[in-house]
């Protein structure tokens, strides 16, 4: 069972375990998060901040456009993974 935390959710590892998960995918983890996960028997994956949050933008935009047809809803075409600009 896998839990996914969009963005920086390292503090939620114990919540994932409490829900019966054996794997947790999130972002912006610290070294100690990996040590804690190992001690707790949790597989941990740092998938990156942008990819774990950006995946909801298109579905959210569609939902907002449907709920508020009088408002133009657009997903940014310039926001992207920050390290690509370094």
GROMACS .gro file of N, CA and C in nm:
model
  258
    1UNK      N    1   0.085  -0.117   0.000
    1UNK     CA    2   0.000   0.000   0.000
    1UNK      C    3   0.089   0.123   0.000
    2UNK      N    4   0.058   0.218  -0.088
    2UNK     CA    5   0.143   0.335  -0.109
    2UNK      C    6   0.068   0.462  -0.074
    3UNK      N    7   0.133   0.551   0.001
    3UNK     CA    8   0.080   0.684   0.029
    3UNK      C    9   0.161   0.784  -0.053
    4UNK      N   10   0.094   0.889  -0.100
    4UNK     CA   11   0.161   0.994  -0.176
    4UNK      C   12   0.131   1.127  -0.109
    5UNK      N   13   0.236   1.203  -0.080
    5UNK     CA   14   0.220   1.336  -0.023
    5UNK      C   15   0.274   1.438  -0.121
    6UNK      N   16   0.188   1.523  -0.175
    6UNK     CA   17   0.232   1.624  -0.272
    6UNK      C   18   0.312   1.733  -0.205
    7UNK      N   19   0.432   1.757  -0.255
    7UNK     CA   20   0.519   1.857  -0.195
    7UNK      C   21   0.599   1.798  -0.081
    8UNK      N   22   0.631   1.879   0.016
    8UNK     CA   23   0.716   1.839   0.128
    8UNK      C   24   0.632   1.781   0.242
    9UNK      N   25   0.621   1.650   0.247
    9UNK     CA   26   0.536   1.584   0.347
    9UNK      C   27   0.614   1.485   0.433
   10UNK      N   28   0.742   1.507   0.449
   10UNK     CA   29   0.823   1.415   0.528
   10UNK      C   30   0.771   1.398   0.670
   11UNK      N   31   0.707   1.500   0.725
   11UNK     CA   32   0.655   1.492   0.861
   11UNK      C   33   0.533   1.401   0.872
   12UNK      N   34   0.483   1.352   0.759
   12UNK     CA   35   0.362   1.270   0.759
   12UNK      C   36   0.391   1.120   0.744
   13UNK      N   37   0.517   1.080   0.762
   13UNK     CA   38   0.551   0.939   0.747
   13UNK      C   39   0.473   0.850   0.842
   14UNK      N   40   0.461   0.890   0.966
   14UNK     CA   41   0.390   0.808   1.064
   14UNK      C   42   0.241   0.801   1.031
   15UNK      N   43   0.186   0.905   0.969
   15UNK     CA   44   0.047   0.901   0.923
   15UNK      C   45   0.030   0.794   0.815
   16UNK      N   46   0.126   0.785   0.725
   16UNK     CA   47   0.121   0.684   0.619
   16UNK      C   48   0.124   0.544   0.679
   17UNK      N   49   0.211   0.524   0.777
   17UNK     CA   50   0.220   0.394   0.843
   17UNK      C   51   0.089   0.362   0.915
   18UNK      N   52   0.031   0.461   0.981
   18UNK     CA   53  -0.095   0.441   1.054
   18UNK      C   54  -0.208   0.400   0.961
   19UNK      N   55  -0.198   0.438   0.834
   19UNK     CA   56  -0.299   0.401   0.735
   19UNK      C   57  -0.268   0.266   0.669
   20UNK      N   58  -0.162   0.200   0.717
   20UNK     CA   59  -0.130   0.067   0.666
   20UNK      C   60  -0.038   0.067   0.545
   21UNK      N   61   0.025   0.179   0.518
   21UNK     CA   62   0.113   0.189   0.401
   21UNK      C   63   0.252   0.133   0.434
   22UNK      N   64   0.314   0.074   0.333
   22UNK     CA   65   0.452   0.028   0.348
   22UNK      C   66   0.548   0.110   0.264
   23UNK      N   67   0.493   0.202   0.184
   23UNK     CA   68   0.573   0.288   0.098
   23UNK      C   69   0.513   0.428   0.100
   24UNK      N   70   0.602   0.528   0.102
   24UNK     CA   71   0.557   0.668   0.105
   24UNK      C   72   0.636   0.746   0.000
   25UNK      N   73   0.564   0.809  -0.091
   25UNK     CA   74   0.623   0.891  -0.197
   25UNK      C   75   0.590   1.036  -0.167
   26UNK      N   76   0.693   1.120  -0.157
   26UNK     CA   77   0.674   1.262  -0.129
   26UNK      C   78   0.794   1.338  -0.183
   27UNK      N   79   0.824   1.454  -0.124
   27UNK     CA   80   0.933   1.536  -0.177
   27UNK      C   81   1.007   1.610  -0.066
   28UNK      N   82   1.120   1.664  -0.103
   28UNK     CA   83   1.200   1.751  -0.015
   28UNK      C   84   1.232   1.686   0.119
   29UNK      N   85   1.270   1.560   0.112
   29UNK     CA   86   1.302   1.487   0.234
   29UNK      C   87   1.441   1.521   0.286
   30UNK      N   88   1.459   1.504   0.415
   30UNK     CA   89   1.589   1.524   0.478
   30UNK      C   90   1.655   1.388   0.499
   31UNK      N   91   1.783   1.392   0.519
   31UNK     CA   92   1.859   1.269   0.545
   31UNK      C   93   1.797   1.189   0.659
   32UNK      N   94   1.762   1.258   0.766
   32UNK     CA   95   1.705   1.190   0.882
   32UNK      C   96   1.572   1.123   0.852
   33UNK      N   97   1.496   1.176   0.755
   33UNK     CA   98   1.371   1.111   0.717
   33UNK      C   99   1.397   0.968   0.669
   34UNK      N  100   1.505   0.950   0.593
   34UNK     CA  101   1.538   0.817   0.542
   34UNK      C  102   1.582   0.723   0.655
   35UNK      N  103   1.654   0.776   0.751
   35UNK     CA  104   1.693   0.695   0.867
   35UNK      C  105   1.570   0.655   0.948
   36UNK      N  106   1.480   0.751   0.969
   36UNK     CA  107   1.357   0.722   1.044
   36UNK      C  108   1.271   0.620   0.970
   37UNK      N  109   1.259   0.636   0.839
   37UNK     CA  110   1.178   0.544   0.759
   37UNK      C  111   1.233   0.402   0.768
   38UNK      N  112   1.363   0.390   0.760
   38UNK     CA  113   1.425   0.257   0.770
   38UNK      C  114   1.393   0.193   0.904
   39UNK      N  115   1.404   0.271   1.012
   39UNK     CA  116   1.375   0.220   1.146
   39UNK      C  117   1.228   0.180   1.160
   40UNK      N  118   1.141   0.248   1.088
   40UNK     CA  119   0.997   0.220   1.095
   40UNK      C  120   0.952   0.111   0.996
   41UNK      N  121   1.044   0.065   0.911
   41UNK     CA  122   1.009  -0.036   0.810
   41UNK      C  123   0.930   0.021   0.694
   42UNK      N  124   0.952   0.147   0.664
   42UNK     CA  125   0.879   0.217   0.557
   42UNK      C  126   0.972   0.243   0.439
   43UNK      N  127   0.931   0.206   0.320
   43UNK     CA  128   1.005   0.242   0.200
   43UNK      C  129   0.972   0.387   0.168
   44UNK      N  130   1.074   0.465   0.136
   44UNK     CA  131   1.057   0.608   0.119
   44UNK      C  132   1.114   0.652  -0.015
   45UNK      N  133   1.039   0.735  -0.088
   45UNK     CA  134   1.085   0.785  -0.217
   45UNK      C  135   1.069   0.936  -0.223
   46UNK      N  136   1.177   1.005  -0.255
   46UNK     CA  137   1.173   1.150  -0.274
   46UNK      C  138   1.156   1.176  -0.423
   47UNK      N  139   1.034   1.202  -0.466
   47UNK     CA  140   1.001   1.216  -0.608
   47UNK      C  141   1.011   1.360  -0.658
   48UNK      N  142   1.044   1.453  -0.571
   48UNK     CA  143   1.058   1.592  -0.612
   48UNK      C  144   0.932   1.674  -0.582
   49UNK      N  145   0.954   1.799  -0.546
   49UNK     CA  146   0.844   1.888  -0.507
   49UNK      C  147   0.752   1.919  -0.625
   50UNK      N  148   0.809   1.966  -0.734
   50UNK     CA  149   0.727   2.004  -0.850
   50UNK      C  150   0.647   1.886  -0.906
   51UNK      N  151   0.709   1.771  -0.933
   51UNK     CA  152   0.633   1.661  -0.991
   51UNK      C  153   0.521   1.607  -0.901
   52UNK      N  154   0.540   1.612  -0.770
   52UNK     CA  155   0.436   1.559  -0.682
   52UNK      C  156   0.321   1.657  -0.661
   53UNK      N  157   0.340   1.783  -0.696
   53UNK     CA  158   0.231   1.881  -0.685
   53UNK      C  159   0.169   1.914  -0.821
   54UNK      N  160   0.251   1.924  -0.924
   54UNK     CA  161   0.203   1.968  -1.054
   54UNK      C  162   0.100   1.873  -1.115
   55UNK      N  163   0.105   1.748  -1.078
   55UNK     CA  164   0.015   1.647  -1.135
   55UNK      C  165  -0.133   1.680  -1.111
   56UNK      N  166  -0.163   1.758  -1.011
   56UNK     CA  167  -0.304   1.791  -0.983
   56UNK      C  168  -0.352   1.918  -1.053
   57UNK      N  169  -0.262   1.992  -1.116
   57UNK     CA  170  -0.301   2.122  -1.174
   57UNK      C  171  -0.404   2.110  -1.286
   58UNK      N  172  -0.383   2.024  -1.382
   58UNK     CA  173  -0.477   2.012  -1.494
   58UNK      C  174  -0.615   1.965  -1.448
   59UNK      N  175  -0.625   1.858  -1.365
   59UNK     CA  176  -0.757   1.819  -1.318
   59UNK      C  177  -0.825   1.928  -1.234
   60UNK      N  178  -0.746   1.998  -1.154
   60UNK     CA  179  -0.802   2.106  -1.073
   60UNK      C  180  -0.853   2.220  -1.161
   61UNK      N  181  -0.778   2.253  -1.264
   61UNK     CA  182  -0.821   2.359  -1.357
   61UNK      C  183  -0.953   2.322  -1.425
   62UNK      N  184  -0.965   2.197  -1.466
   62UNK     CA  185  -1.091   2.152  -1.528
   62UNK      C  186  -1.208   2.162  -1.430
   63UNK      N  187  -1.183   2.122  -1.309
   63UNK     CA  188  -1.288   2.128  -1.208
   63UNK      C  189  -1.331   2.271  -1.178
   64UNK      N  190  -1.233   2.360  -1.166
   64UNK     CA  191  -1.264   2.501  -1.141
   64UNK      C  192  -1.338   2.563  -1.258
   65UNK      N  193  -1.295   2.532  -1.380
   65UNK     CA  194  -1.361   2.585  -1.500
   65UNK      C  195  -1.507   2.540  -1.506
   66UNK      N  196  -1.532   2.417  -1.467
   66UNK     CA  197  -1.668   2.366  -1.468
   66UNK      C  198  -1.753   2.433  -1.359
   67UNK      N  199  -1.694   2.452  -1.243
   67UNK     CA  200  -1.766   2.512  -1.131
   67UNK      C  201  -1.790   2.662  -1.150
   68UNK      N  202  -1.697   2.728  -1.222
   68UNK     CA  203  -1.706   2.873  -1.241
   68UNK      C  204  -1.691   2.906  -1.389
   69UNK      N  205  -1.793   2.876  -1.470
   69UNK     CA  206  -1.781   2.894  -1.615
   69UNK      C  207  -1.759   3.039  -1.659
   70UNK      N  208  -1.789   3.134  -1.573
   70UNK     CA  209  -1.769   3.275  -1.607
   70UNK      C  210  -1.624   3.321  -1.587
   71UNK      N  211  -1.543   3.234  -1.530
   71UNK     CA  212  -1.402   3.268  -1.501
   71UNK      C  213  -1.311   3.189  -1.595
   72UNK      N  214  -1.213   3.257  -1.653
   72UNK     CA  215  -1.115   3.187  -1.736
   72UNK      C  216  -1.011   3.122  -1.644
   73UNK      N  217  -0.998   2.993  -1.655
   73UNK     CA  218  -0.904   2.918  -1.572
   73UNK      C  219  -0.795   2.865  -1.663
   74UNK      N  220  -0.669   2.895  -1.629
   74UNK     CA  221  -0.556   2.847  -1.709
   74UNK      C  222  -0.448   2.791  -1.617
   75UNK      N  223  -0.380   2.690  -1.665
   75UNK     CA  224  -0.265   2.635  -1.595
   75UNK      C  225  -0.141   2.704  -1.651
   76UNK      N  226  -0.054   2.747  -1.563
   76UNK     CA  227   0.067   2.817  -1.605
   76UNK      C  228   0.148   2.733  -1.705
   77UNK      N  229   0.194   2.798  -1.808
   77UNK     CA  230   0.280   2.732  -1.906
   77UNK      C  231   0.428   2.762  -1.881
   78UNK      N  232   0.457   2.846  -1.781
   78UNK     CA  233   0.595   2.882  -1.752
   78UNK      C  234   0.647   2.823  -1.621
   79UNK      N  235   0.558   2.789  -1.531
   79UNK     CA  236   0.601   2.729  -1.405
   79UNK      C  237   0.649   2.587  -1.433
   80UNK      N  238   0.768   2.555  -1.387
   80UNK     CA  239   0.823   2.421  -1.411
   80UNK      C  240   0.924   2.387  -1.305
   81UNK      N  241   0.983   2.270  -1.318
   81UNK     CA  242   1.083   2.224  -1.222
   81UNK      C  243   1.194   2.327  -1.211
   82UNK      N  244   1.221   2.375  -1.092
   82UNK     CA  245   1.315   2.485  -1.071
   82UNK      C  246   1.458   2.449  -1.111
   83UNK      N  247   1.500   2.327  -1.090
   83UNK     CA  248   1.640   2.295  -1.119
   83UNK      C  249   1.670   2.293  -1.268
   84UNK      N  250   1.569   2.296  -1.354
   84UNK     CA  251   1.593   2.303  -1.498
   84UNK      C  252   1.647   2.439  -1.540
   85UNK      N  253   1.628   2.539  -1.455
   85UNK     CA  254   1.673   2.675  -1.486
   85UNK      C  255   1.811   2.707  -1.429
   86UNK      N  256   1.869   2.614  -1.358
   86UNK     CA  257   1.999   2.640  -1.293
   86UNK      C  258   2.111   2.624  -1.391
   0.00000   0.00000   0.00000
